[in-house]
mmCIF file with all atom_site columns, C-alpha atoms in Angstrom:
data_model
loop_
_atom_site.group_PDB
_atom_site.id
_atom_site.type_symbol
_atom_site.label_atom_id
_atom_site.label_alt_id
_atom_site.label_comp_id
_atom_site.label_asym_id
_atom_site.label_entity_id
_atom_site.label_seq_id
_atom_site.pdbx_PDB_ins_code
_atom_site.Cartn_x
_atom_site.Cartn_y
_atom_site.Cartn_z
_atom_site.occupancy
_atom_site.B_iso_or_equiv
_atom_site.pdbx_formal_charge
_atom_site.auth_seq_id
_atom_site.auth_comp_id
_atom_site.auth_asym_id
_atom_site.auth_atom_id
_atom_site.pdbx_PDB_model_num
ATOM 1   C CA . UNK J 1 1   ? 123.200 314.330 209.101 1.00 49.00 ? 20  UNK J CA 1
ATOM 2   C CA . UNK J 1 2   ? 120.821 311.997 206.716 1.00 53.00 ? 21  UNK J CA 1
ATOM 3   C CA . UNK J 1 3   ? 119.527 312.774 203.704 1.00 61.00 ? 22  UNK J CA 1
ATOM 4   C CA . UNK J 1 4   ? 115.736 312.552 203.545 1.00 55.00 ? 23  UNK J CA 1
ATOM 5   C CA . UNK J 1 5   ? 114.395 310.817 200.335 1.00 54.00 ? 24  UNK J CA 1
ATOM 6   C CA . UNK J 1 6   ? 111.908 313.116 198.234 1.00 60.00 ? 25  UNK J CA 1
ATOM 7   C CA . UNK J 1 7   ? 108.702 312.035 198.517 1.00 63.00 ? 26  UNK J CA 1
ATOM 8   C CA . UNK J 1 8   ? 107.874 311.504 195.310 1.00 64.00 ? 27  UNK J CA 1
ATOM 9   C CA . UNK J 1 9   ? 110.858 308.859 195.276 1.00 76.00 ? 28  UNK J CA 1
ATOM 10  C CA . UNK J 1 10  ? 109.586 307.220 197.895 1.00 74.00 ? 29  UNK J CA 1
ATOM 11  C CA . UNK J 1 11  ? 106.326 307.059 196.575 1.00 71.00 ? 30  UNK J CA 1
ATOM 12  C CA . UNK J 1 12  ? 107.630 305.583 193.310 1.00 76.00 ? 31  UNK J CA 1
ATOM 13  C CA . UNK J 1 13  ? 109.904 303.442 195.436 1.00 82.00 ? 32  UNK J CA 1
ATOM 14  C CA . UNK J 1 14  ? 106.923 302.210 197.289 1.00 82.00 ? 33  UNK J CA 1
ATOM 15  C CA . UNK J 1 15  ? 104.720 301.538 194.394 1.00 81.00 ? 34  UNK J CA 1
ATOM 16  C CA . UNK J 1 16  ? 108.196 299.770 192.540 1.00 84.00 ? 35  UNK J CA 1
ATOM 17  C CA . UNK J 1 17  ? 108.440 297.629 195.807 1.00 87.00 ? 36  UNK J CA 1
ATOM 18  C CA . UNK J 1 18  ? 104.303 296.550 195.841 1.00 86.00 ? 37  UNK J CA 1
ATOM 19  C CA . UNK J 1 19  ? 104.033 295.453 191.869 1.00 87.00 ? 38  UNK J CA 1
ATOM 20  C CA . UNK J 1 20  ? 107.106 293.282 192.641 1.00 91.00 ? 39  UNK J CA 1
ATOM 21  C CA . UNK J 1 21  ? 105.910 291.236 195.604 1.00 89.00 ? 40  UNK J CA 1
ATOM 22  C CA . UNK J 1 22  ? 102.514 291.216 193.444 1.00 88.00 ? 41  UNK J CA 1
ATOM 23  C CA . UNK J 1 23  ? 104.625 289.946 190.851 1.00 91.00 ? 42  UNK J CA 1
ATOM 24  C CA . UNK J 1 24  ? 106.451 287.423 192.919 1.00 92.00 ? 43  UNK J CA 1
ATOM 25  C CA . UNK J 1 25  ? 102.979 286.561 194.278 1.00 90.00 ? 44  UNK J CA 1
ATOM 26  C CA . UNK J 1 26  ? 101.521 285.631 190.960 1.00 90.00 ? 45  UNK J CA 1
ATOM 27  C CA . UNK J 1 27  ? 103.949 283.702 189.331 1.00 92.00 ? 46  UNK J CA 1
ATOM 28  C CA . UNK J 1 28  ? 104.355 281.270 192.088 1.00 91.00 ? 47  UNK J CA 1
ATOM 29  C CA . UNK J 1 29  ? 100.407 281.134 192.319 1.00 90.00 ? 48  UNK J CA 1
ATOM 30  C CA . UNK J 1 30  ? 101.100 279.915 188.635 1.00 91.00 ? 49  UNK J CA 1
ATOM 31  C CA . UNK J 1 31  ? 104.357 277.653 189.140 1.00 92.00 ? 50  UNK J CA 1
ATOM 32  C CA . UNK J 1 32  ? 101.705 275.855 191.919 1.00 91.00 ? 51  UNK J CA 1
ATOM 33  C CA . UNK J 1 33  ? 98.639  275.783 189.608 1.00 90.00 ? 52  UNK J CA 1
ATOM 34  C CA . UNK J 1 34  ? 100.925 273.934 186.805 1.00 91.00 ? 53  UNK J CA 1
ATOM 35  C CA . UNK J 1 35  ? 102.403 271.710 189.298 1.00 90.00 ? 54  UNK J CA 1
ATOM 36  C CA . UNK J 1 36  ? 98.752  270.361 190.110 1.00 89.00 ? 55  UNK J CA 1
ATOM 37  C CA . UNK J 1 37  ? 97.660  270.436 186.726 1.00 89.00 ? 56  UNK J CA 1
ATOM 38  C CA . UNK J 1 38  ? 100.865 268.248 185.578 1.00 89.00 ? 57  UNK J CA 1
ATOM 39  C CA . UNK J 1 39  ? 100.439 265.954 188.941 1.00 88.00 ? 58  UNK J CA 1
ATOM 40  C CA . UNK J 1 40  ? 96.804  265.211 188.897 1.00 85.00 ? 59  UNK J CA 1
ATOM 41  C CA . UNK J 1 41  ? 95.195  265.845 185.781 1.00 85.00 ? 60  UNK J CA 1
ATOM 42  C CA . UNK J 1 42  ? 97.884  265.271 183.231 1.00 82.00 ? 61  UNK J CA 1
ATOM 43  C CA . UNK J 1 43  ? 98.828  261.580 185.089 1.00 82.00 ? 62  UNK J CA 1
ATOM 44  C CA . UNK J 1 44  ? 99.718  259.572 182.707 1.00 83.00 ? 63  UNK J CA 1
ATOM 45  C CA . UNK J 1 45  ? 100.478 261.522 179.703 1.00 86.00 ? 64  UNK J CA 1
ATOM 46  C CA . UNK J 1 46  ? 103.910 262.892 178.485 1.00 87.00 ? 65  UNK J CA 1
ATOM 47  C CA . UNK J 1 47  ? 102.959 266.298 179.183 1.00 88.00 ? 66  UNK J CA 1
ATOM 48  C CA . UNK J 1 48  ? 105.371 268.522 180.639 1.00 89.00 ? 67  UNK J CA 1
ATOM 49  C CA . UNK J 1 49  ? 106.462 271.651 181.740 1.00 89.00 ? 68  UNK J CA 1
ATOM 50  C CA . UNK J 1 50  ? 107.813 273.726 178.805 1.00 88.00 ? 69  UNK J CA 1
ATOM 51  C CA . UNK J 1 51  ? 109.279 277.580 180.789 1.00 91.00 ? 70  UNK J CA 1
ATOM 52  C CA . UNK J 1 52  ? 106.976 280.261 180.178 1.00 93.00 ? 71  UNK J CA 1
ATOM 53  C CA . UNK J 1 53  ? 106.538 283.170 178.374 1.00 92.00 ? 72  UNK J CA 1
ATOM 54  C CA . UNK J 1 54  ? 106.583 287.055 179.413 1.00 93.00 ? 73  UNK J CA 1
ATOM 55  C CA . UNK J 1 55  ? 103.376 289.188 179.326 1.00 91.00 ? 74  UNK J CA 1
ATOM 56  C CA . UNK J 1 56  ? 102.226 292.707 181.009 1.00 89.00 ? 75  UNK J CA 1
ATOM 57  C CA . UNK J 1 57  ? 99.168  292.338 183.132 1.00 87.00 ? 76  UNK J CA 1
ATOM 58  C CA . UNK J 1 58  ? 97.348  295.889 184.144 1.00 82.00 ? 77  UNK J CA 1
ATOM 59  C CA . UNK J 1 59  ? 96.830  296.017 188.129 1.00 80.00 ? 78  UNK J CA 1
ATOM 60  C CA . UNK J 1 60  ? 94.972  298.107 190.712 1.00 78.00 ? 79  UNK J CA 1
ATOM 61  C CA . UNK J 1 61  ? 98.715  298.526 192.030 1.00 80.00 ? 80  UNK J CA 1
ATOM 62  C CA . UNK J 1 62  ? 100.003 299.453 188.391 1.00 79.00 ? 81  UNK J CA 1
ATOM 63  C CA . UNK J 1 63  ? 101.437 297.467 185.475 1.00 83.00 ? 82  UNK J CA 1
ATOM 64  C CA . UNK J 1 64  ? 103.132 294.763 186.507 1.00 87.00 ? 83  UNK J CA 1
ATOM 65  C CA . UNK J 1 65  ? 105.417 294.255 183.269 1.00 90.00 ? 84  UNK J CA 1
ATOM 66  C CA . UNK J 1 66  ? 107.575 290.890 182.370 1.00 92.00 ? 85  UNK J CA 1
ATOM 67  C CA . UNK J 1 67  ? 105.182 288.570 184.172 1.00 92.00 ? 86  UNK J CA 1
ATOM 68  C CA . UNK J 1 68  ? 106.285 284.803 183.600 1.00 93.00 ? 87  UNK J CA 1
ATOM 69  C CA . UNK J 1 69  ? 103.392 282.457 183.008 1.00 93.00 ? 88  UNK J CA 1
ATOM 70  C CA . UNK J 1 70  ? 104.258 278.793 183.122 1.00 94.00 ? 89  UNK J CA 1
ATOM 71  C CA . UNK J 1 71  ? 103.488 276.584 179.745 1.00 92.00 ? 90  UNK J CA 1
ATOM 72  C CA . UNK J 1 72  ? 103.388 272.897 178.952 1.00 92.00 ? 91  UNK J CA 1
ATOM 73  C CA . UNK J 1 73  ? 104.530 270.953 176.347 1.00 91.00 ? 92  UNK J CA 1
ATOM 74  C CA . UNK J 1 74  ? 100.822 270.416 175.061 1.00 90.00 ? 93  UNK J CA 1
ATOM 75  C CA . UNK J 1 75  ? 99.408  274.035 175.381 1.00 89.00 ? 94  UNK J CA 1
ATOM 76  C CA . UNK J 1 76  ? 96.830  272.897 177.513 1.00 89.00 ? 95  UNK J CA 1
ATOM 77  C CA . UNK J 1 77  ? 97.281  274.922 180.652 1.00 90.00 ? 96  UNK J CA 1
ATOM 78  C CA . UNK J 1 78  ? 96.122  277.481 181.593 1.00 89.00 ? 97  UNK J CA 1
ATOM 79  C CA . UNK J 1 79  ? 95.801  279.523 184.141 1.00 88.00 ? 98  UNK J CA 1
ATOM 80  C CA . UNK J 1 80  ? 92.727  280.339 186.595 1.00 86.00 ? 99  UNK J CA 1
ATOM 81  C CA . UNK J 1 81  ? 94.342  284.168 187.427 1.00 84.00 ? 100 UNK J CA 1
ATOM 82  C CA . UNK J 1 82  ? 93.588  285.410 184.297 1.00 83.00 ? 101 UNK J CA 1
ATOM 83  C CA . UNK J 1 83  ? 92.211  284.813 180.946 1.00 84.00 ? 102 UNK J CA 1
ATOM 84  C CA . UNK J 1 84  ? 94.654  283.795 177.729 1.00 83.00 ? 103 UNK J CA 1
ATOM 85  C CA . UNK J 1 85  ? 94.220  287.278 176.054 1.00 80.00 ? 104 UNK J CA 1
ATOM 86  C CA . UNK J 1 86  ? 93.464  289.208 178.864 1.00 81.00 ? 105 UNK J CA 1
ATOM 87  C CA . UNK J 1 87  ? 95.886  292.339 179.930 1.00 79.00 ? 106 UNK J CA 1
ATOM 88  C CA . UNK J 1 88  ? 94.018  294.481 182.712 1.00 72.00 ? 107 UNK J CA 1
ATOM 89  C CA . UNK J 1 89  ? 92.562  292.809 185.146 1.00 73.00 ? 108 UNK J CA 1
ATOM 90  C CA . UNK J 1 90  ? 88.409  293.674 186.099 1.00 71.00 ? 109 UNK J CA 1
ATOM 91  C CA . UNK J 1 91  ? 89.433  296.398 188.304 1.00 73.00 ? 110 UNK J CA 1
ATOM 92  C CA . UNK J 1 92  ? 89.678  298.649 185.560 1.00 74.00 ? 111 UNK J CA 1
ATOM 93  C CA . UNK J 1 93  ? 86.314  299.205 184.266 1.00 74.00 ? 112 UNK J CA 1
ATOM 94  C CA . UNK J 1 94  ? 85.042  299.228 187.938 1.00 78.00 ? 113 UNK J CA 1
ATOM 95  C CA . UNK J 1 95  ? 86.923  301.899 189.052 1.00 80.00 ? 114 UNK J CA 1
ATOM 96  C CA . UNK J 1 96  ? 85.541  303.998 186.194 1.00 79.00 ? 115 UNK J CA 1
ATOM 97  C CA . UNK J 1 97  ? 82.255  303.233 186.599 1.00 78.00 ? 116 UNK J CA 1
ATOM 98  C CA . UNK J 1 98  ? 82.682  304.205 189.860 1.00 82.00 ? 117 UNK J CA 1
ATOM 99  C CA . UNK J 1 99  ? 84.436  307.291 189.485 1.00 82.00 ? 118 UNK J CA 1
ATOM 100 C CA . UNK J 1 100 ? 81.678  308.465 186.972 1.00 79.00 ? 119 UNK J CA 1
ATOM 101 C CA . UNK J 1 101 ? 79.234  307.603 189.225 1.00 77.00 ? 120 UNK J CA 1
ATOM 102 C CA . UNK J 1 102 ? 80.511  309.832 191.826 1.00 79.00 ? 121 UNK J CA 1
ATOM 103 C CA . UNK J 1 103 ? 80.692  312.862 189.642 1.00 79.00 ? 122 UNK J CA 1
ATOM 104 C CA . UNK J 1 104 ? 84.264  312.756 187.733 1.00 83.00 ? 123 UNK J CA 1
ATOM 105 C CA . UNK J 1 105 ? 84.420  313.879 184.050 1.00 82.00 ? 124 UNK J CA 1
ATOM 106 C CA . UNK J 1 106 ? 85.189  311.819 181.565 1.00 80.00 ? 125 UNK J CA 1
ATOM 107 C CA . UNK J 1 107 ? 88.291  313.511 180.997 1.00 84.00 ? 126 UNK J CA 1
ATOM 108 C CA . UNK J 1 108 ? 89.465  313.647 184.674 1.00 86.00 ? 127 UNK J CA 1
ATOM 109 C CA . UNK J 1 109 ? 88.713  309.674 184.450 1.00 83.00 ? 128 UNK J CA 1
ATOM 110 C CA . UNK J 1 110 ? 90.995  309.816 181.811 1.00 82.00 ? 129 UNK J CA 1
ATOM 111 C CA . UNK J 1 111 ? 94.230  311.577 183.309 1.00 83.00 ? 130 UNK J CA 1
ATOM 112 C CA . UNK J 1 112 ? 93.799  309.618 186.659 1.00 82.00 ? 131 UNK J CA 1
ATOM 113 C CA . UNK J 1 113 ? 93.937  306.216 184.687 1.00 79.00 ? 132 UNK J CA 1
ATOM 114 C CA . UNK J 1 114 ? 96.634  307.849 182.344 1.00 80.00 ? 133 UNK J CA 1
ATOM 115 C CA . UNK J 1 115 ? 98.953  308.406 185.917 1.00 78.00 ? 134 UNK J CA 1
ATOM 116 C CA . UNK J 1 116 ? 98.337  304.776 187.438 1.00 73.00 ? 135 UNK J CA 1
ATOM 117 C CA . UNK J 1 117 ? 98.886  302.802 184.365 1.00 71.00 ? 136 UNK J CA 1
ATOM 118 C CA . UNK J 1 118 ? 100.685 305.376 181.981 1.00 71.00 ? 137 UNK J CA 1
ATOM 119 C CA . UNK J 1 119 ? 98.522  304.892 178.750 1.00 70.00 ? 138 UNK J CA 1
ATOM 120 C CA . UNK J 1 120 ? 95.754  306.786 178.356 1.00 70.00 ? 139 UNK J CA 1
ATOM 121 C CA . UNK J 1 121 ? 92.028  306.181 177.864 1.00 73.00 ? 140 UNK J CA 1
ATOM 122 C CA . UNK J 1 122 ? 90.331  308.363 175.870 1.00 76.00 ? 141 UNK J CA 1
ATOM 123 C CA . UNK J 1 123 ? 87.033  310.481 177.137 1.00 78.00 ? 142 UNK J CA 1
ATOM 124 C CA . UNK J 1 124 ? 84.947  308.211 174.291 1.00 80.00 ? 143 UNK J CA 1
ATOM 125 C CA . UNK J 1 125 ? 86.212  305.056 175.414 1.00 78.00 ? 144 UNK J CA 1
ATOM 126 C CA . UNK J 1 126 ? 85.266  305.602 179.226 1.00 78.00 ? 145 UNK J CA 1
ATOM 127 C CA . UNK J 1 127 ? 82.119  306.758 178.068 1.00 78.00 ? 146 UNK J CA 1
ATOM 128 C CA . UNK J 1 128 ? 81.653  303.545 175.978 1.00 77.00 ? 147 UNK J CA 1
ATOM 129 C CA . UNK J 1 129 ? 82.326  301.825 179.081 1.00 75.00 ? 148 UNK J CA 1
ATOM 130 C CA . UNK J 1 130 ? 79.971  303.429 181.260 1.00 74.00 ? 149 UNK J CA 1
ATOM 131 C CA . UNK J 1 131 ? 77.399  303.452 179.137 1.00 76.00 ? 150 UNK J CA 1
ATOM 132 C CA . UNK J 1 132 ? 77.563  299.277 179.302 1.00 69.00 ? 151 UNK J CA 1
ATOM 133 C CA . UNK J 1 133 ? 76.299  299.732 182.763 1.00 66.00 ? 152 UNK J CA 1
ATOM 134 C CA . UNK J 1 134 ? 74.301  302.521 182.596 1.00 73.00 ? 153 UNK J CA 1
ATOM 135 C CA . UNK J 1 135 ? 70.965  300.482 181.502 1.00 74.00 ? 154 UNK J CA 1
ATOM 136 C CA . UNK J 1 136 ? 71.683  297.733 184.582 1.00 72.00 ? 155 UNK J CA 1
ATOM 137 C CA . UNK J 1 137 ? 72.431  300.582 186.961 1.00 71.00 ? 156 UNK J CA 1
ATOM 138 C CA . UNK J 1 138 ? 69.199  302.507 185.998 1.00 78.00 ? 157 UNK J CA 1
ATOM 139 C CA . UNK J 1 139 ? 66.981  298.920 186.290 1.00 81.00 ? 158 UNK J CA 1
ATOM 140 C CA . UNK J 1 140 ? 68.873  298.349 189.962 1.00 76.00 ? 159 UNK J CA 1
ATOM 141 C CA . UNK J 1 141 ? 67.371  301.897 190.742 1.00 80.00 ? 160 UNK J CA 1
ATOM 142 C CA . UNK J 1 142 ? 64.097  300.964 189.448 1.00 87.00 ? 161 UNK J CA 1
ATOM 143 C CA . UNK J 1 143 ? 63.475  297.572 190.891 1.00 86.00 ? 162 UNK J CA 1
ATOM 144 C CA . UNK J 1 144 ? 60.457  297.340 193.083 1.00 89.00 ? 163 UNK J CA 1
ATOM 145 C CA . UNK J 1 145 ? 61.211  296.765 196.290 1.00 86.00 ? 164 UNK J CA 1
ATOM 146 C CA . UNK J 1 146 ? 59.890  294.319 199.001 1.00 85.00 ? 165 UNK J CA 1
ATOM 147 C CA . UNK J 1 147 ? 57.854  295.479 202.217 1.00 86.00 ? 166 UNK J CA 1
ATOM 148 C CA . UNK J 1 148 ? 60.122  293.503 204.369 1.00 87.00 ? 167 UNK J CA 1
ATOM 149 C CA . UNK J 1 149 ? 63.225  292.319 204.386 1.00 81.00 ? 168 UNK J CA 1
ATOM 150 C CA . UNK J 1 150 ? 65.213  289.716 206.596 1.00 84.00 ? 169 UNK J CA 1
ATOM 151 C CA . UNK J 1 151 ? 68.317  290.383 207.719 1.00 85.00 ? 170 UNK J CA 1
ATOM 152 C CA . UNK J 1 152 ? 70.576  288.482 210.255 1.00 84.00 ? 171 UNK J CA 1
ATOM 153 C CA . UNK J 1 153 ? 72.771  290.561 211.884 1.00 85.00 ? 172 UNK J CA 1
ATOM 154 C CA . UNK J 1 154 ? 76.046  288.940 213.936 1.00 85.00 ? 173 UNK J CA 1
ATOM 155 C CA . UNK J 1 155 ? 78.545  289.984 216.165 1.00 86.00 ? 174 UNK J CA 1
ATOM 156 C CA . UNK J 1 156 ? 81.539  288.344 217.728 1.00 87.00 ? 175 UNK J CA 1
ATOM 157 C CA . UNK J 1 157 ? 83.888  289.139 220.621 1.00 85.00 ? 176 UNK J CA 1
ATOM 158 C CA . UNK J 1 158 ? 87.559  287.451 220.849 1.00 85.00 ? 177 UNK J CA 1
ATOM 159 C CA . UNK J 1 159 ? 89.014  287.958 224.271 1.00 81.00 ? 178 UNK J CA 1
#
């Protein structure tokens, strides 16, 4: 007779399994983008590759923890992924602003991000953050709008 894995552990298991092939993913995107950079637009120059260094980047799939981003010899690369100093990427502050726009608390906002990423936000700072958007989100509801609009409408069919 088998044992059946909890699922809980297989959730975790799951979610272990997606942030490493995200991982994976991402560092070889970055192994290829300083490959280029070195090949074509450091031609010429002793520039080199010089390892990488570890950081923790915040994903919609969780924190992805121990990510190795290639570095040259220079310091000139960078990467297109993600910004030098940045550690969560946009996904974040859309997800709350669209959480709060259909109806969560604050504080619910707060324990949901809390269980993804295992920090927490507090209720201040997501309201800090919606409250960037608030003014664009109340002009987008207030723009006048045209009497007609065009719009082109296609459909395909592969047999």
């Amino acid at each position: 007779m088998s044992k059946s894995i909890p699922n809980v552990d297989w959730a975790n298991q799951l979610e272990s399994v997606i942030r490493q092939f995200v991982k994976e993913k991402l560092e070889l995107i970055m192994w290829e983008e300083i490959k280029h950079f070195l090949e074509i637009e450091q031609v010429g120059t002793p520039n080199r590759r010089n390892g990488c260094y570890q950081r923790n980047l915040d994903t919609q799939y969780g924190r992805i923890e121990g990510l190795l981003v290639p570095r040259d010899r220079n310091g000139v690369f960078q990467t297109q992924l993600f910004a030098p100093y940045q550690r969560h990427t946009g996904w974040l502050e859309e997800a709350i602003i669209r959480m709060y726009q259909s109806g969560m608390s604050t504080r619910e906002i707060g324990k949901f991000i809390e269980r993804i990423l295992g920090n927490a936000y507090s209720p201040a700072t997501i309201s800090r953050i919606t409250d960037v958007v608030k003014e664009d989100i109340e002009k987008w509801h207030t723009r006048p709008l045209h009497k007609r609009y065009s719009v082109l409408y296609l459909d395909g069919l592969y047999v």
